Amino acid sequence: MMSDRKIQNTLDEIVNTLEFMKTLGVAGVDCSSDILEVVKSWDRKPATEGQTLASVQQAYQDCRRCALSKNRSAIVFGEGDPHADLVFVGEAPGEQEDLQGRPFVGPAGELLTKIISAMKLTRESVYICNIVKCRPPSNRNPLPIEIESCSPILKRQIDLIRPKVICALGGFAARTLLSTDNSITMLRGRFHRYQGIRLMPTYHPAHLLRHPEKKRDVWEDIKKIMAELGATP
Ligand code: URA
């Protein structure tokens, strides 16, 4: 029998594919907004009753689900408005984040903060978190087992916030949330769906620090998010 998660992923894939076909102008398949709304509504589940972000954070405060717990200084749960319309999801905490217990407070975080300001928003008005909540040693990429162990926390955070838009920062966040192996270059620039929520993948701010020429692409993606949220650049 198919698990809830597999059914969910399949539904997300159907919607992503239909929306992609719609952008290509494919005829012969009913990609009308009405049909898409019907498909999207299949996967809507209410957030877990009685839980809040604070209670989830409390439940995982001494998490030992994976080996990253051994060397961490602090769990970087996430921060911002629990009712935010926009959630940014990064990869994993770095050195500064591990020391301060806050997401995106190092050099990549400075750039993310500038992007948020350019959207005429503040860090307090959005929600910022990561796929993995503890720092991988020497900032190596998170391992599949670490992503897998941590993903129930992220899933719960998103279930509780139910934002209008998720911005996945970088390939790890985008591939994890969309259950795909595709590269960030292939995924970015158009909306996908995660649990019925519109999701825009874009390059990670740390990647922009190494490749400033990609800032233009990120701004294009961000403008699409702003339009979706009813804001103008
Ligand atoms: N990079 C991330 O992906 N997340 C952080 O919190 C900091 C750097």
CSV table of C-alpha atoms and ligand atoms in Angstrom, one decimal:
chain,number,residue,atom,x,y,z
A,1,MET,CA,0.0,0.0,0.0
A,2,MET,CA,1.2,3.5,-0.8
A,3,SER,CA,2.2,5.6,2.3
A,4,ASP,CA,0.7,9.0,2.9
A,5,ARG,CA,4.1,10.6,2.0
A,6,LYS,CA,4.2,8.8,-1.4
A,7,ILE,CA,0.6,9.8,-2.2
A,8,GLN,CA,1.5,13.4,-1.3
A,9,ASN,CA,4.6,13.3,-3.5
A,10,THR,CA,2.7,11.8,-6.4
A,11,LEU,CA,0.1,14.5,-6.1
A,12,ASP,CA,2.7,17.3,-6.0
A,13,GLU,CA,4.4,15.8,-9.0
A,14,ILE,CA,1.0,15.7,-10.9
A,15,VAL,CA,0.4,19.3,-10.2
A,16,ASN,CA,4.0,20.3,-11.0
A,17,THR,CA,3.8,18.5,-14.3
A,18,LEU,CA,0.4,20.0,-15.2
A,19,GLU,CA,1.6,23.5,-14.3
A,20,PHE,CA,4.7,23.1,-16.3
A,21,MET,CA,2.7,21.9,-19.3
A,22,LYS,CA,0.4,24.8,-18.9
A,23,THR,CA,3.4,27.2,-19.1
A,24,LEU,CA,4.4,25.5,-22.3
A,25,GLY,CA,0.9,26.0,-23.8
A,26,VAL,CA,0.2,22.3,-24.1
A,27,ALA,CA,-3.2,21.6,-25.7
A,28,GLY,CA,-5.2,18.4,-25.3
A,29,VAL,CA,-4.8,18.1,-21.6
A,30,ASP,CA,-7.1,20.1,-19.3
A,31,CYS,CA,-4.7,22.3,-17.4
A,32,SER,CA,-7.4,24.9,-16.6
A,33,SER,CA,-7.2,26.7,-13.2
A,34,ASP,CA,-10.4,24.9,-12.1
A,35,ILE,CA,-8.9,21.5,-12.7
A,36,LEU,CA,-5.6,22.4,-11.1
A,37,GLU,CA,-7.5,23.7,-8.0
A,38,VAL,CA,-9.4,20.3,-7.8
A,39,VAL,CA,-6.1,18.4,-7.9
A,40,LYS,CA,-4.4,20.7,-5.4
A,41,SER,CA,-7.2,20.4,-2.9
A,42,TRP,CA,-6.8,16.6,-2.7
A,43,ASP,CA,-3.7,16.9,-0.6
A,44,ARG,CA,-4.8,19.6,1.9
A,45,LYS,CA,-4.5,18.5,5.4
A,46,PRO,CA,-5.1,20.6,8.5
A,47,ALA,CA,-2.0,21.4,10.7
A,48,THR,CA,-1.6,19.2,13.6
A,49,GLU,CA,-4.1,20.3,16.3
A,50,GLY,CA,-2.8,21.8,19.5
A,51,GLN,CA,0.8,22.2,18.2
A,52,THR,CA,2.6,25.4,17.7
A,53,LEU,CA,6.1,26.2,16.4
A,54,ALA,CA,7.2,26.8,20.0
A,55,SER,CA,5.9,23.3,21.1
A,56,VAL,CA,7.6,21.6,18.1
A,57,GLN,CA,10.8,23.4,19.0
A,58,GLN,CA,10.5,22.3,22.6
A,59,ALA,CA,9.8,18.7,21.5
A,60,TYR,CA,13.1,18.6,19.5
A,61,GLN,CA,15.2,20.7,21.9
A,62,ASP,CA,17.5,17.7,22.7
A,63,CYS,CA,17.2,15.9,19.4
A,64,ARG,CA,19.6,13.0,18.9
A,65,ARG,CA,18.0,11.6,15.7
A,66,CYS,CA,21.3,11.8,13.8
A,67,ALA,CA,25.0,12.1,14.3
A,68,LEU,CA,25.1,15.9,13.7
A,69,SER,CA,23.8,16.3,17.3
A,70,LYS,CA,27.2,15.2,18.6
A,71,ASN,CA,29.1,18.3,17.5
A,72,ARG,CA,26.5,21.0,17.4
A,73,SER,CA,26.6,24.1,19.7
A,74,ALA,CA,22.9,24.8,19.2
A,75,ILE,CA,19.9,23.5,17.2
A,76,VAL,CA,19.0,26.1,14.6
A,77,PHE,CA,15.2,25.6,14.5
A,78,GLY,CA,14.2,28.7,12.5
A,79,GLU,CA,12.8,32.1,13.3
A,80,GLY,CA,10.4,34.8,12.1
A,81,ASP,CA,6.6,35.3,11.9
A,82,PRO,CA,4.7,32.0,12.7
A,83,HIS,CA,2.0,33.3,10.3
A,84,ALA,CA,4.3,34.4,7.5
A,85,ASP,CA,3.1,34.4,3.9
A,86,LEU,CA,6.7,33.6,2.8
A,87,VAL,CA,9.0,31.0,4.2
A,88,PHE,CA,12.7,30.8,3.1
A,89,VAL,CA,14.2,27.3,3.4
A,90,GLY,CA,18.0,27.0,3.3
A,91,GLU,CA,20.3,24.0,3.5
A,92,ALA,CA,22.0,23.8,7.0
A,93,PRO,CA,23.5,26.0,9.6
A,94,GLY,CA,27.1,27.2,9.2
A,95,GLU,CA,29.5,28.3,11.8
A,96,GLN,CA,27.8,31.5,12.9
A,97,GLU,CA,24.4,30.0,12.9
A,98,ASP,CA,25.6,27.1,15.0
A,99,LEU,CA,27.1,29.5,17.5
A,100,GLN,CA,24.1,31.9,17.7
A,101,GLY,CA,21.3,29.3,17.2
A,102,ARG,CA,19.8,31.5,14.5
A,103,PRO,CA,19.4,30.8,10.8
A,104,PHE,CA,21.3,32.8,8.1
A,105,VAL,CA,23.3,35.1,10.3
A,106,GLY,CA,26.7,34.6,8.6
A,107,PRO,CA,27.9,36.1,5.3
A,108,ALA,CA,25.2,34.2,3.3
A,109,GLY,CA,22.7,35.5,5.8
A,110,GLU,CA,23.7,39.1,5.2
A,111,LEU,CA,23.0,38.7,1.6
A,112,LEU,CA,19.6,37.0,2.3
A,113,THR,CA,18.7,39.9,4.6
A,114,LYS,CA,19.5,42.3,1.8
A,115,ILE,CA,17.3,40.3,-0.6
A,116,ILE,CA,14.5,40.4,2.0
A,117,SER,CA,14.9,44.2,2.3
A,118,ALA,CA,14.8,44.6,-1.4
A,119,MET,CA,11.4,42.8,-1.3
A,120,LYS,CA,10.4,45.6,1.1
A,121,LEU,CA,10.0,43.0,3.8
A,122,THR,CA,11.9,42.3,7.1
A,123,ARG,CA,13.3,39.2,8.5
A,124,GLU,CA,10.7,39.4,11.3
A,125,SER,CA,7.8,39.4,8.7
A,126,VAL,CA,8.9,36.2,6.9
A,127,TYR,CA,10.0,32.8,8.3
A,128,ILE,CA,13.6,31.5,7.8
A,129,CYS,CA,14.7,28.0,8.4
A,130,ASN,CA,16.8,25.1,7.0
A,131,ILE,CA,16.3,21.6,5.8
A,132,VAL,CA,18.8,20.4,8.4
A,133,LYS,CA,18.8,22.0,11.8
A,134,CYS,CA,22.3,21.2,13.0
A,135,ARG,CA,25.6,22.2,11.5
A,136,PRO,CA,27.4,19.6,9.4
A,137,PRO,CA,31.1,19.4,10.3
A,138,SER,CA,33.3,21.8,8.3
A,139,ASN,CA,30.1,22.9,6.5
A,140,ARG,CA,30.0,19.7,4.3
A,141,ASN,CA,26.9,18.9,2.4
A,142,PRO,CA,24.2,17.2,4.6
A,143,LEU,CA,24.0,13.5,4.1
A,144,PRO,CA,20.7,11.8,2.9
A,145,ILE,CA,20.3,10.2,6.3
A,146,GLU,CA,20.6,13.6,8.1
A,147,ILE,CA,18.1,15.2,5.7
A,148,GLU,CA,15.8,12.2,6.2
A,149,SER,CA,16.1,12.4,10.0
A,150,CYS,CA,15.4,16.1,10.1
A,151,SER,CA,12.7,16.4,7.5
A,152,PRO,CA,9.8,15.7,10.0
A,153,ILE,CA,10.7,19.0,11.8
A,154,LEU,CA,10.6,21.0,8.6
A,155,LYS,CA,7.4,19.3,7.4
A,156,ARG,CA,5.8,20.2,10.8
A,157,GLN,CA,7.0,23.8,10.5
A,158,ILE,CA,5.5,24.2,7.1
A,159,ASP,CA,2.2,22.5,8.1
A,160,LEU,CA,1.9,24.9,11.0
A,161,ILE,CA,2.8,28.1,9.1
A,162,ARG,CA,1.0,27.2,5.9
A,163,PRO,CA,2.6,30.1,4.0
A,164,LYS,CA,1.4,31.3,0.6
A,165,VAL,CA,4.9,30.8,-0.9
A,166,ILE,CA,8.0,28.9,0.0
A,167,CYS,CA,11.4,30.0,-1.5
A,168,ALA,CA,13.8,27.1,-1.6
A,169,LEU,CA,17.4,28.4,-1.4
A,170,GLY,CA,19.7,26.2,-3.3
A,171,GLY,CA,19.6,22.7,-4.7
A,172,PHE,CA,19.4,20.8,-1.4
A,173,ALA,CA,16.4,22.6,-0.2
A,174,ALA,CA,14.7,22.5,-3.7
A,175,ARG,CA,15.4,18.8,-4.3
A,176,THR,CA,14.4,17.7,-0.8
A,177,LEU,CA,11.1,19.6,-0.8
A,178,LEU,CA,10.2,18.6,-4.4
A,179,SER,CA,11.5,15.0,-4.0
A,180,THR,CA,13.5,15.2,-7.3
A,181,ASP,CA,17.1,14.8,-8.5
A,182,ASN,CA,16.9,17.7,-10.8
A,183,SER,CA,19.6,20.5,-10.6
A,184,ILE,CA,18.7,23.9,-9.2
A,185,THR,CA,19.5,25.4,-12.6
A,186,MET,CA,16.6,23.2,-14.1
A,187,LEU,CA,14.2,23.9,-11.2
A,188,ARG,CA,14.6,27.6,-10.6
A,189,GLY,CA,12.6,30.3,-12.3
A,190,ARG,CA,9.2,28.8,-12.1
A,191,PHE,CA,6.7,27.8,-9.4
A,192,HIS,CA,6.4,24.2,-8.2
A,193,ARG,CA,4.2,22.8,-5.5
A,194,TYR,CA,5.0,21.5,-2.0
A,195,GLN,CA,2.0,20.1,-0.1
A,196,GLY,CA,-0.2,22.4,-2.2
A,197,ILE,CA,1.9,25.5,-1.5
A,198,ARG,CA,3.6,27.4,-4.3
A,199,LEU,CA,7.4,26.9,-4.2
A,200,MET,CA,10.0,28.9,-6.0
A,201,PRO,CA,13.5,27.4,-6.1
A,202,THR,CA,16.4,29.8,-6.5
A,203,TYR,CA,20.1,29.9,-6.1
A,204,HIS,CA,21.5,29.8,-2.5
A,205,PRO,CA,22.9,33.2,-1.3
A,206,ALA,CA,26.3,31.4,-0.6
A,207,HIS,CA,26.3,30.5,-4.3
A,208,LEU,CA,25.7,34.1,-5.1
A,209,LEU,CA,28.7,35.2,-3.0
A,210,ARG,CA,30.8,33.0,-5.3
A,211,HIS,CA,28.9,33.8,-8.5
A,212,PRO,CA,27.6,37.3,-8.3
A,213,GLU,CA,26.6,37.2,-12.0
A,214,LYS,CA,23.7,34.9,-10.9
A,215,LYS,CA,22.1,37.7,-8.8
A,216,ARG,CA,20.1,38.8,-11.8
A,217,ASP,CA,18.5,35.4,-12.1
A,218,VAL,CA,17.7,35.4,-8.3
A,219,TRP,CA,16.1,38.8,-8.6
A,220,GLU,CA,13.9,37.5,-11.5
A,221,ASP,CA,12.8,34.6,-9.2
A,222,ILE,CA,12.2,37.0,-6.3
A,223,LYS,CA,10.1,39.3,-8.5
A,224,LYS,CA,7.8,36.3,-9.3
A,225,ILE,CA,7.4,35.6,-5.6
A,226,MET,CA,6.6,39.3,-5.0
A,227,ALA,CA,4.0,39.2,-7.7
A,228,GLU,CA,2.5,36.0,-6.2
A,229,LEU,CA,2.3,37.8,-2.8
A,230,GLY,CA,0.7,40.9,-4.4
A,231,ALA,CA,3.7,43.2,-4.0
A,232,THR,CA,5.5,45.3,-6.5
A,233,PRO,CA,9.3,45.5,-6.8
B,1,URA,N1,23.4,28.5,4.8
B,1,URA,C1,22.2,27.9,5.0
B,1,URA,O1,21.8,27.1,4.1
B,1,URA,N2,21.6,28.1,6.1
B,1,URA,C2,22.0,28.9,7.1
B,1,URA,O2,21.3,29.1,8.1
B,1,URA,C3,23.2,29.5,6.8
B,1,URA,C4,23.9,29.3,5.7
